[in-house]
XYZ file of C-alpha atoms in Angstrom:
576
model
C -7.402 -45.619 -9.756
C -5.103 -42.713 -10.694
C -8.724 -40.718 -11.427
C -9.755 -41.550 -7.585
C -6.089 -40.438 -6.569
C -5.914 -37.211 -8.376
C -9.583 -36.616 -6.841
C -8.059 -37.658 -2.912
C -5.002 -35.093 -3.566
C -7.279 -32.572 -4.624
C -9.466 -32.937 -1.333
C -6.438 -32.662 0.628
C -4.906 -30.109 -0.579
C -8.417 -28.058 -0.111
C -8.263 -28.423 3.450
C -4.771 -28.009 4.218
C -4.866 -25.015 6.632
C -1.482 -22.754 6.613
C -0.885 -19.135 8.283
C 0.377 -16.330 6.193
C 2.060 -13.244 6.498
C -1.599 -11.428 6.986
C -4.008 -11.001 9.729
C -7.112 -9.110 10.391
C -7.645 -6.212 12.532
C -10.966 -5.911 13.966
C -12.110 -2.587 14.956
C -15.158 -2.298 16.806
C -17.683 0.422 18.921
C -20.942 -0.235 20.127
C -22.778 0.277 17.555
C -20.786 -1.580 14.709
C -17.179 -2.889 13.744
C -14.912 -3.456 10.630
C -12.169 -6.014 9.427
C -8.752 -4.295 8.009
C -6.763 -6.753 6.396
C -2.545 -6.035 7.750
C 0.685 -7.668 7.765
C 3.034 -9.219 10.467
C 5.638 -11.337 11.082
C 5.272 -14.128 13.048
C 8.826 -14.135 14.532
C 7.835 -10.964 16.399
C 5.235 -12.320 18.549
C 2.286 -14.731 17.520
C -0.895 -13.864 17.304
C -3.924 -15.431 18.338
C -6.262 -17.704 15.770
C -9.519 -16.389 17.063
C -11.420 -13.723 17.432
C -13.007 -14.470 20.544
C -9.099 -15.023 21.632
C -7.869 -11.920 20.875
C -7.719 -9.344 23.634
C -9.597 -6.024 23.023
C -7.169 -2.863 23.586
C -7.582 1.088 23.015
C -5.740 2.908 20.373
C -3.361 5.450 20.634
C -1.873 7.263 17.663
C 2.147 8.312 18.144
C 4.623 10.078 16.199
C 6.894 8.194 14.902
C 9.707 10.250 16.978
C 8.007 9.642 20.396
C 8.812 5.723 19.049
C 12.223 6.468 17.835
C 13.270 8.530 21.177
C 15.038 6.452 24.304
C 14.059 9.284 26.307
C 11.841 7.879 29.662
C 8.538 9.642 30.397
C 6.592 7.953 32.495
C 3.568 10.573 32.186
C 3.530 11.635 28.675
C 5.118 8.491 26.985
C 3.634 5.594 29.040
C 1.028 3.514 26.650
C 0.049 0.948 29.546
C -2.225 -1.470 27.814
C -3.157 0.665 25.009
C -2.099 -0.648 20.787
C -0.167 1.751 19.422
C -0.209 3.446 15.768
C 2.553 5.063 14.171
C 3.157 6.896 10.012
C 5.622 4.921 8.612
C 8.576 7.514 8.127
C 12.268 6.360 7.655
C 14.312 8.133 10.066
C 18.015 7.172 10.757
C 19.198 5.287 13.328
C 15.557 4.047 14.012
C 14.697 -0.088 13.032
C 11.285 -1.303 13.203
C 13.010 -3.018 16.161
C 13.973 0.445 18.282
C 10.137 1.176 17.622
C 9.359 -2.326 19.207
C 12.044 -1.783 21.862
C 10.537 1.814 22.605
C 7.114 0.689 22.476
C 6.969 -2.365 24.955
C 9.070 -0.334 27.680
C 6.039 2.029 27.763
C 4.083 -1.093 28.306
C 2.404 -0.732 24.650
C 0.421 -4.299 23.913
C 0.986 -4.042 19.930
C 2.250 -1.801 17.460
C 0.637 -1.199 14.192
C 2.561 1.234 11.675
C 0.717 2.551 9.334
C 2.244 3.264 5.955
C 1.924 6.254 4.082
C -0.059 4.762 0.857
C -1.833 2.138 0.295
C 0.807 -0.960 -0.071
C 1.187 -3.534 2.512
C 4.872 -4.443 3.285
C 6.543 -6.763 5.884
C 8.406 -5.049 8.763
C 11.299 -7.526 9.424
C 14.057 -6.972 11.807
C 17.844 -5.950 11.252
C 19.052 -9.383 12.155
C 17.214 -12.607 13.123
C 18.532 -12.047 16.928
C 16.353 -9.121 17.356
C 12.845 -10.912 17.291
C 13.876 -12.570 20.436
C 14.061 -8.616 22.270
C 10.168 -8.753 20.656
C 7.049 -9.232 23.416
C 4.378 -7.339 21.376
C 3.332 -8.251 18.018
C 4.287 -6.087 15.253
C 1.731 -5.436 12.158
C 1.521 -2.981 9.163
C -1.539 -0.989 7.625
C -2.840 0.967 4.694
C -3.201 4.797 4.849
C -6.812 4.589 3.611
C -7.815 1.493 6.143
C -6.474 3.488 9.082
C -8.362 6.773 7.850
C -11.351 4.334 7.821
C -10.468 3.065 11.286
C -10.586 6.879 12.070
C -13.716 7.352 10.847
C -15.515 4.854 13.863
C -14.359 7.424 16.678
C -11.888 7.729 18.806
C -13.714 5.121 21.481
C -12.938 2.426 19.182
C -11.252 -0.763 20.432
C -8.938 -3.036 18.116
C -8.084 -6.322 17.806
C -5.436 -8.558 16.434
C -5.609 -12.471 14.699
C -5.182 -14.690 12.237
C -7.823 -16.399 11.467
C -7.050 -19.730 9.861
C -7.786 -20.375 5.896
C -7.714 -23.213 3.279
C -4.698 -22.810 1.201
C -6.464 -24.043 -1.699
C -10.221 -23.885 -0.894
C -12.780 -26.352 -1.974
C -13.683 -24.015 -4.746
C -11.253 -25.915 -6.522
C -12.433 -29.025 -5.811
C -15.511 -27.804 -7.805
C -13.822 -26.526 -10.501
C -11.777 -29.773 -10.990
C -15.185 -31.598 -11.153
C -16.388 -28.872 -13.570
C -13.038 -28.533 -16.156
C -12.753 -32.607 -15.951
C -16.354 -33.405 -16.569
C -16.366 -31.042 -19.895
C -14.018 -32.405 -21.234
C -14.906 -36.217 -20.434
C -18.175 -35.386 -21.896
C -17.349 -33.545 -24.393
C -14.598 -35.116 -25.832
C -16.952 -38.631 -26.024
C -19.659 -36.711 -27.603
C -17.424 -35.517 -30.342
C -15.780 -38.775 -30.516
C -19.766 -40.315 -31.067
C -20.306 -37.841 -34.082
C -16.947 -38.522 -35.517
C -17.669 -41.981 -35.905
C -21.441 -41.648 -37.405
C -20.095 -39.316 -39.896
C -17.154 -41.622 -40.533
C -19.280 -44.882 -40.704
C -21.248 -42.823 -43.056
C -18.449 -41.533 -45.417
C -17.651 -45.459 -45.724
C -20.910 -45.907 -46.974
C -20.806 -43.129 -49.057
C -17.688 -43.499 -50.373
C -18.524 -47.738 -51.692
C -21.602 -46.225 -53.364
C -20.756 -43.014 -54.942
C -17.135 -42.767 -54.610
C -17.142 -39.659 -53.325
C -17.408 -38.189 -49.477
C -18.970 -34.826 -47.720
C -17.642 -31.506 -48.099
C -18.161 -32.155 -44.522
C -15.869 -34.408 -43.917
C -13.214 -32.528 -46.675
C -13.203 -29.382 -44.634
C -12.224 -31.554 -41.598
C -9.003 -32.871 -43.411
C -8.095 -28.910 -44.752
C -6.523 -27.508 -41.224
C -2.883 -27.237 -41.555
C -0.049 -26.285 -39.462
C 0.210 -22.634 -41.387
C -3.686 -22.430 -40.190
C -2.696 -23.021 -36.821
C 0.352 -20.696 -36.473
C -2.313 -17.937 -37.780
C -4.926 -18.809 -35.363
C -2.537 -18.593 -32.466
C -1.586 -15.069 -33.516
C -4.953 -13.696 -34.079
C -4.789 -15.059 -30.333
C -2.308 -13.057 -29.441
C -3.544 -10.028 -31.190
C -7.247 -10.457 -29.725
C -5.516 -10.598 -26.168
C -3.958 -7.055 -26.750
C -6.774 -5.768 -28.377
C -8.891 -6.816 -25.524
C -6.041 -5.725 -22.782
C -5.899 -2.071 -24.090
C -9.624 -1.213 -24.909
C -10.849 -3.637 -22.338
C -13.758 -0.958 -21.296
C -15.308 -1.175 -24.878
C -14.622 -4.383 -25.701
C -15.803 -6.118 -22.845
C -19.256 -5.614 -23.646
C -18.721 -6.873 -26.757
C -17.477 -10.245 -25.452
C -20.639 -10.236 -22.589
C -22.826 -9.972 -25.986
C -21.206 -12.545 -28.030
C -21.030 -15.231 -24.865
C -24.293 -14.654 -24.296
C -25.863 -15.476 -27.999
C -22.863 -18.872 -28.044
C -23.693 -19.650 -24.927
C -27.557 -19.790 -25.439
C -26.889 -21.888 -28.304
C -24.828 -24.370 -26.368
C -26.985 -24.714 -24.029
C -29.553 -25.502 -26.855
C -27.987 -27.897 -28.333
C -26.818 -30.012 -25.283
C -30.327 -30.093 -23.778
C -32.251 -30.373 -26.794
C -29.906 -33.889 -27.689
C -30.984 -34.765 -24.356
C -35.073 -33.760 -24.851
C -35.021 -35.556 -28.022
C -34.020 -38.530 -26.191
C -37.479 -38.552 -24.097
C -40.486 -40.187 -25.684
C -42.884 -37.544 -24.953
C -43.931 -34.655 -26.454
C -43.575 -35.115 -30.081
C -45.942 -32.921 -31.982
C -44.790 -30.293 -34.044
C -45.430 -26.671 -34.862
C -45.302 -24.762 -38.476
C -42.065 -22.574 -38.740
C -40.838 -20.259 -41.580
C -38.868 -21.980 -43.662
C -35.677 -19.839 -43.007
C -35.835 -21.133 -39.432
C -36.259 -24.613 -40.424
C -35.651 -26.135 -43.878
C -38.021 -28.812 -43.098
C -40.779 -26.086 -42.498
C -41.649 -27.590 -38.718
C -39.684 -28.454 -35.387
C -40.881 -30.381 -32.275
C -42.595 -28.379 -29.405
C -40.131 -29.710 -26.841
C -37.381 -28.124 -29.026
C -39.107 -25.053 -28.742
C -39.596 -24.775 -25.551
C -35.451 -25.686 -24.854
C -34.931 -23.006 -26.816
C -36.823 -20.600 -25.235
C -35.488 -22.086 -21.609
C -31.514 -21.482 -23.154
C -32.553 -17.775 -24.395
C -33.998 -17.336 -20.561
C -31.204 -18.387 -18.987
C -28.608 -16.674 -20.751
C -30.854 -12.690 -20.487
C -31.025 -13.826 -16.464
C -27.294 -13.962 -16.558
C -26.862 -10.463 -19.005
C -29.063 -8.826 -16.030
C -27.668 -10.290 -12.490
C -24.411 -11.196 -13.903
C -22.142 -9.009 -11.170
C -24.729 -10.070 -8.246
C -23.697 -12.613 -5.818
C -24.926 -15.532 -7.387
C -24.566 -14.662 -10.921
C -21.329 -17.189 -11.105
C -23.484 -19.695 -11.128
C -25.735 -19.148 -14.416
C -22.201 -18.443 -15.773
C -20.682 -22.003 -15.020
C -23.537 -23.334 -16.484
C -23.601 -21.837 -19.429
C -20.226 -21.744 -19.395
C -20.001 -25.337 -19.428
C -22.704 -26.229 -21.394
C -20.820 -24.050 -24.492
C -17.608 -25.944 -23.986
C -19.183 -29.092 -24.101
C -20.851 -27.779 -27.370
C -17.795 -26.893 -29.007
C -15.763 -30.115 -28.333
C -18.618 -31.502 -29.746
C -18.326 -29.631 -33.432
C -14.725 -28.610 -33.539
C -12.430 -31.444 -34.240
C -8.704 -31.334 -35.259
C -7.199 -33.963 -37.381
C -3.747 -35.182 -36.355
C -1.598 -35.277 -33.489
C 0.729 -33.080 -35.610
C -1.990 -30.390 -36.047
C -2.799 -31.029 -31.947
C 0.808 -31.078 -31.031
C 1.597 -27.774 -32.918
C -1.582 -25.781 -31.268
C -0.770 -26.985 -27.707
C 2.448 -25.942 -28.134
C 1.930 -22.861 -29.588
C -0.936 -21.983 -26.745
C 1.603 -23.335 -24.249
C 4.397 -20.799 -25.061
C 1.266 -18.092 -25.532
C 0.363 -18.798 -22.397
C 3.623 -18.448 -20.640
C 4.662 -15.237 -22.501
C 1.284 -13.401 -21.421
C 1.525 -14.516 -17.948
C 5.077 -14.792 -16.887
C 6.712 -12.206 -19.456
C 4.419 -9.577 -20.095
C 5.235 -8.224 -16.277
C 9.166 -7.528 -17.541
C 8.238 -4.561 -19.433
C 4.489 -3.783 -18.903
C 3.614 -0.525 -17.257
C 2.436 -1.583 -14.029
C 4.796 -4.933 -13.959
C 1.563 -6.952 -14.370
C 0.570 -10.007 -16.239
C -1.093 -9.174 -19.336
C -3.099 -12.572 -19.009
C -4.075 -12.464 -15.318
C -5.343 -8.560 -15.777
C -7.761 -9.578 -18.545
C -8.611 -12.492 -17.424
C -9.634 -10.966 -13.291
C -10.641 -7.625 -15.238
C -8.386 -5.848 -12.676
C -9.025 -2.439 -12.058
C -12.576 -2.295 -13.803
C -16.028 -3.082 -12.941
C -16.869 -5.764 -15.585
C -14.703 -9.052 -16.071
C -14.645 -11.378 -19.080
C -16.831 -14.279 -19.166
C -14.744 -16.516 -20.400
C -13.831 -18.497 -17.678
C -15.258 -20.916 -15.057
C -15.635 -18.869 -11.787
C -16.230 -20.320 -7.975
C -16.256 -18.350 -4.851
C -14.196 -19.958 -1.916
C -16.854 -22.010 -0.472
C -15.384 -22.050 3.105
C -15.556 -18.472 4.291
C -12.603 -16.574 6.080
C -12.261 -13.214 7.480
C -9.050 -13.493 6.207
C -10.499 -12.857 2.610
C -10.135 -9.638 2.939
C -7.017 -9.394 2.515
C -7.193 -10.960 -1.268
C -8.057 -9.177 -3.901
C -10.599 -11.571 -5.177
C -12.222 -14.091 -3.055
C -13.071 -16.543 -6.137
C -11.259 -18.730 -8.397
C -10.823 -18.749 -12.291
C -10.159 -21.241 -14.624
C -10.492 -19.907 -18.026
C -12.351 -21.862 -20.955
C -8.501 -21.917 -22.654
C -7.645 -24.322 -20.282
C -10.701 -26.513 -21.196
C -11.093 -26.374 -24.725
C -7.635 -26.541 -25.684
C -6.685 -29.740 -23.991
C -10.171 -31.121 -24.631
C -9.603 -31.108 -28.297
C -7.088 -33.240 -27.965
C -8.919 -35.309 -25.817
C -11.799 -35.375 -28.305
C -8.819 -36.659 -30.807
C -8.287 -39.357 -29.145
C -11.589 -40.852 -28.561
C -12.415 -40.408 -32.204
C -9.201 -42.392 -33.205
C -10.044 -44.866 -30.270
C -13.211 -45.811 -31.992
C -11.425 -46.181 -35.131
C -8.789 -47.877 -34.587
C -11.106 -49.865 -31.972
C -8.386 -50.126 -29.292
C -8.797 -51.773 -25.905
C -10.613 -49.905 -23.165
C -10.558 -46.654 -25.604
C -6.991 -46.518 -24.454
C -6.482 -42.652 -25.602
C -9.828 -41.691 -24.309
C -9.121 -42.834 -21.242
C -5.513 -42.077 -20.644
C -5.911 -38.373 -21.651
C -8.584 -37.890 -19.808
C -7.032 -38.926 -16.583
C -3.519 -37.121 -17.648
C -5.917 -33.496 -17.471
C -6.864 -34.310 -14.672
C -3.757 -34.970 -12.593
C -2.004 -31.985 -14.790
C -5.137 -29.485 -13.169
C -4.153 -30.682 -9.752
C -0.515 -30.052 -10.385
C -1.741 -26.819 -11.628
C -3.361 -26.283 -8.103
C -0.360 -27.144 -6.637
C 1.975 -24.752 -8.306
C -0.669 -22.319 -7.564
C -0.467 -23.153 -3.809
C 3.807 -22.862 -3.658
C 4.147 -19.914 -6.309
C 0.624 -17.673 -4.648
C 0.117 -16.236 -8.034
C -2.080 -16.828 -10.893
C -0.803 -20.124 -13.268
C -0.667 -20.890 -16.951
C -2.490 -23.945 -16.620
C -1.577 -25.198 -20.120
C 2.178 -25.422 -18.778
C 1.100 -28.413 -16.605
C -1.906 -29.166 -19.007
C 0.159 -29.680 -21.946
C 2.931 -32.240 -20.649
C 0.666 -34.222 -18.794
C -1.428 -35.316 -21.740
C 0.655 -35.174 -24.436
C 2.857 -36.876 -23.205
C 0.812 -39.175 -21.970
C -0.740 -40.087 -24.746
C 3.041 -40.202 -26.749
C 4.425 -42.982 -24.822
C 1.330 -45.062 -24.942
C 1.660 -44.615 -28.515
C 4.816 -45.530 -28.728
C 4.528 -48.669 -26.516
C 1.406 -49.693 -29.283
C 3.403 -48.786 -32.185
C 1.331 -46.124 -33.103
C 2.460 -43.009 -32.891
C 2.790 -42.794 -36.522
C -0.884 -43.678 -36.849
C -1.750 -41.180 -34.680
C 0.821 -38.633 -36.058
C -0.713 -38.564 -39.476
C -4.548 -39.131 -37.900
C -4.855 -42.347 -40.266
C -5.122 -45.904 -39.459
C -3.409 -48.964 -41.067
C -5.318 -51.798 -40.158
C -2.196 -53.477 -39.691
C -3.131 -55.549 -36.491
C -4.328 -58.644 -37.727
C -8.164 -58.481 -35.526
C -8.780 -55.451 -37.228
C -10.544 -55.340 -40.760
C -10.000 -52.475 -43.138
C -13.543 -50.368 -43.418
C -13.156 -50.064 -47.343
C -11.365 -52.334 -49.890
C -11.083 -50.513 -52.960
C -10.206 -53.340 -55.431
C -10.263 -57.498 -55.095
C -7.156 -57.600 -57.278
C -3.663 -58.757 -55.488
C -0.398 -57.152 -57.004
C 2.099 -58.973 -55.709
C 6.315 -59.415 -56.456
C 8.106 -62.336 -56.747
C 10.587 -62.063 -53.148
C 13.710 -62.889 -55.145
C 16.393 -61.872 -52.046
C 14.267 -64.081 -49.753
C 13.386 -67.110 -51.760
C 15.826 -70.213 -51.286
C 13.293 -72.631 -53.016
C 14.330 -74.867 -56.210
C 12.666 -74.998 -59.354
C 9.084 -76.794 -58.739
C 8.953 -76.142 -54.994
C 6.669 -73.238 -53.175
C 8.360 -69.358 -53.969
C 8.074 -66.537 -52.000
C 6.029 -63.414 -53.025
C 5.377 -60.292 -51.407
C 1.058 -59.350 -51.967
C -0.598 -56.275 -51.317
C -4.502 -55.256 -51.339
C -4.598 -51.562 -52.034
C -6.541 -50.277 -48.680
C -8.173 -46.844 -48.288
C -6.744 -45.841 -44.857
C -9.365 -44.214 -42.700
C -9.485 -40.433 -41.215
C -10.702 -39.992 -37.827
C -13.220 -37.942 -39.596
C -14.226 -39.781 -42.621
C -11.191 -39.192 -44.934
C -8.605 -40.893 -46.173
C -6.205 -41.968 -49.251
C -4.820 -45.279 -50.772
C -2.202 -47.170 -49.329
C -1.264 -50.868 -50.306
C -1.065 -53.526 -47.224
C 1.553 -56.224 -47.884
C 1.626 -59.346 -46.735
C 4.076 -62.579 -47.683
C 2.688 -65.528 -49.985
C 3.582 -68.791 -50.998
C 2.952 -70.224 -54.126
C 4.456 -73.016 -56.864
C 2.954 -71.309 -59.674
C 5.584 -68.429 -60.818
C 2.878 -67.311 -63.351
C -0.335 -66.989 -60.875
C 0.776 -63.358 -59.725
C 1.579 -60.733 -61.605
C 4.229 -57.922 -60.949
C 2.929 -54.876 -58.868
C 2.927 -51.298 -59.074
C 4.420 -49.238 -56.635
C 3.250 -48.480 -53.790
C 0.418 -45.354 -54.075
């Protein structure tokens, strides 16, 4: 239900249409026209939401001191039904509402000043009584734009509106679908393989004793690991922020071989799946150890190369977003499935970590950067150069605007951060779901649904805030947290804390019993009984608890006993 809800909000929000502080002037001759994207304020007149509603009117440029004078000239200063332009120049004693004054007692039908570089600013009045002296909208332009304007002739007509847009498109919508189906099938995938291997260390383990390097390396990440991870993060960011012209090639290389063999390996689980085609060819043994590999395997390998060379060649065409999605998701899903973390102490610390990483690049960074931008949004849009980093989802606003023009992008970006990070966690909890073998994969399921509504709230602050988000800041909470309390309500948490299970719910039986042999102590505080009648004692089977991922280490389950024989038990060890 709360899936189908966060879905619902998402929808609405998508088509919730709002007017901003920027329109579109439409310049047109008969041969062609062009869109400038300008400023206003609504307060000084409204504009209308059409083109087709907005009334066509010559240009006229004015100095900024014919505006600024109260002198009356009917034959040199009269602009009857004509949209005036005027340089932006601060002069005293001269508002942007004298020049709106001034301008509609010449009969001027709008006023467009144009600034002097190329930054759009609102022109707001003195006091909030003077809009009501407004009849004539008021809007601002760029110096290039205008010297574009220029450029279609003198003959050219303009026109004024604001055209209506989605405040949050239904490009999001998509890229909901997209982040939350990684993850969901992802994280189930990895929580699959993390039970085969585990079933199989327990099978490995009562034979031999001994279990995978595989499974070893799993249990070897700890929280000094993590801390150094996150700040070759932070160093890779900086590195990538300050040679961003060399290095993004790099990166366009290195997604392009990872994402090939993501792609690979999804589709070729699938194609293995399918009954046909299940003759094999020689290979060199270097390829393949076995010294042959199925024809269908071949041929998804040559299919994932394809794909990802067609997106090397057309990746800054039109379309080339979506070859990047794809692969894009298809190497996320991959990775969930082979990278696992162990604990909720080793998850906890990286979200964290990634959380504050996050905020610092995107909120910080703009204190005392050069150009008061965000480190995190400049890499991640590639602002200012041609190329951008592939490293994130990327959907163009599906319901078209003129009004785009006036953004500096007209797609949106989710980066794979925001996938992978709160997918491993994800992928933690289905993997302890299976082992613990909880009701209705309880973590799975929960976590799941917690990144989802934490991406919509992520929307949502994008929407109120109209700048770029660190999604992990809503990302983070929401499924943590999540997951904590439900924990906590299921007595748990230290289970899931330490990524090891007890076995102490009495439906559940322990994978491997080391030994037969009961160690138990005579319960001398709790016994009341006489001489000849039952005694307590407290027993223990010495248990291996069970990894998520195959490892574990000897703990002793207790349990009470009652018994008439004093001699039948014999006094235990400590607890190992």
């Amino acid at each position: 239900m709360a899936f189908i809800l966060s879905f619902v909000i998402a929808i609405a929000l998508a088509f919730h249409q709002v007017d901003g502080e920027y329109a579109v002037l439409r310049a047109s001759t008969n041969s062609e026209s062009k869109d400038f994207c300008v400023t206003y304020y609504p307060l000084w007149h409204d504009l209308p939401t059409e083109l087709s509603a907005a009334p066509q009117y010559e240009y006229q440029l004015v100095p900024i001191e014919d505006l600024c004078s109260n002198e009356d000239d009917d034959y040199s200063n009269d602009y009857s039904n004509e949209a005036v332009f005027s340089w932006e120049k601060s002069l005293p004693n001269c508002t942007f509402t004298d020049r709106v004054v001034n301008a509609q007692s010449r009969n001027a039908t709008e006023l467009v000043i144009v600034n002097t570089n190329d930054q759009l600013f609102i022109a707001v009045a003195s006091s909030p009584a003077d809009y009501n002296m407004s009849k004539i909208p008021l809007a601002v332009m760029t110096k290039s734009d205008f010297q574009t304007m220029q450029a279609l002739g003198k003959f050219a007509f303009v026109q004024l509106y604001v055209p209506p847009i989605a405040a949050i498109d239904t490009n999001l919508v998509v890229i909901w679908l997209l982040a939350v189906g990684t993850i969901v099938i992802g994280a189930y995938w990895s929580g699959v393989i993390a039970n085969e291997q585990r079933e199989k260390s327990a099978e490995n383990k009562a034979s031999s004793g001994s279990s995978s390097e595989e499974e070893e390396a799993a249990m070897q990440i700890t929280p000094l690991m993590v801390v150094i991870f996150v700040v070759f993060i932070c160093l890779f960011l900086l590195l990538v922020y300050y040679l961003y012209k060399y290095v993004v090639y790099i990166i366009i290389g290195v997604f392009a071989i990872a994402s090939a063999s993501g792609m690979f390996e999804c589709l070729n689980a699938l194609a293995l799946k399918l009954p046909f085609c299940t003759c094999r060819v020689r290979v060199p043994s270097f390829i393949n150890r076995s010294g042959d590999v199925l024809v269908k395997s071949v041929i998804v390998l040559a299919f994932s190369l394809g794909i990802a060379i067609w997106w090397v060649i057309v990746r800054n065409e039109s379309y080339g977003w979506v070859l990047q999605d794809i692969l894009g998701v298809l190497f996320c899903i991959s990775l969930l499935k082979n990278l696992r973390l162990p604990s909720l102490k080793i998850c906890s610390l990286l979200l964290i970590l990634l959380l504050i990483y996050d905020v610092f690049f995107v909120f910080i960074t703009p204190l005392f950067s050069a150009g008061h931008n965000s480190v995190m949004v400049d890499v991640a849009t590639g602002e200012g150069h041609k190329e951008q980093l592939p490293m994130v989802l990327k959907v163009p606003r599906i319901i078209r605007s003129a009004l785009l023009i006036c953004e500096r992008r007209d797609y949106s970006l989710l980066g794979f951060g925001d996938i992978l990070v709160p997918g491993l966690f994800v992928s933690f909890c289905h993997s302890f779901d299976r082992m613990a073998k909880t009701p209705y994969r309880i973590y799975y399921v929960a976590s799941s649904i917690a990144y989802g509504v934490g991406l919509i709230i992520t929307f949502a602050a994008l929407y109120l805030m109209k700048e770029g988000q660190p999604a992990l800041v809503y990302l983070v909470p929401s499924t943590l947290l999540t997951v904590i309390v439900i924990s906590l309500i299921r007595k748990e948490f230290c289970d899931l804390w330490h990524g090891t299970y007890r076995f102490s719910h009495p439906t559940i039986q322990p994978l491997v019993q080391s030994d037969n042999e009961e160690n138990c102590e005579y319960d001398r505080d709790n016994d009341t009984g006489s001489t000849g009648t039952k005694r307590r004692f407290a027993c223990g089977h010495t248990f291996d608890f069970i990894h998520p991922y195959g490892s574990g280490a000897k703990r002793k389950a207790w349990f009470i006993r009652e018994s008439t024989d004093m001699d039948a038990f014999s006094r235990s060890e400590n607890d190992t």
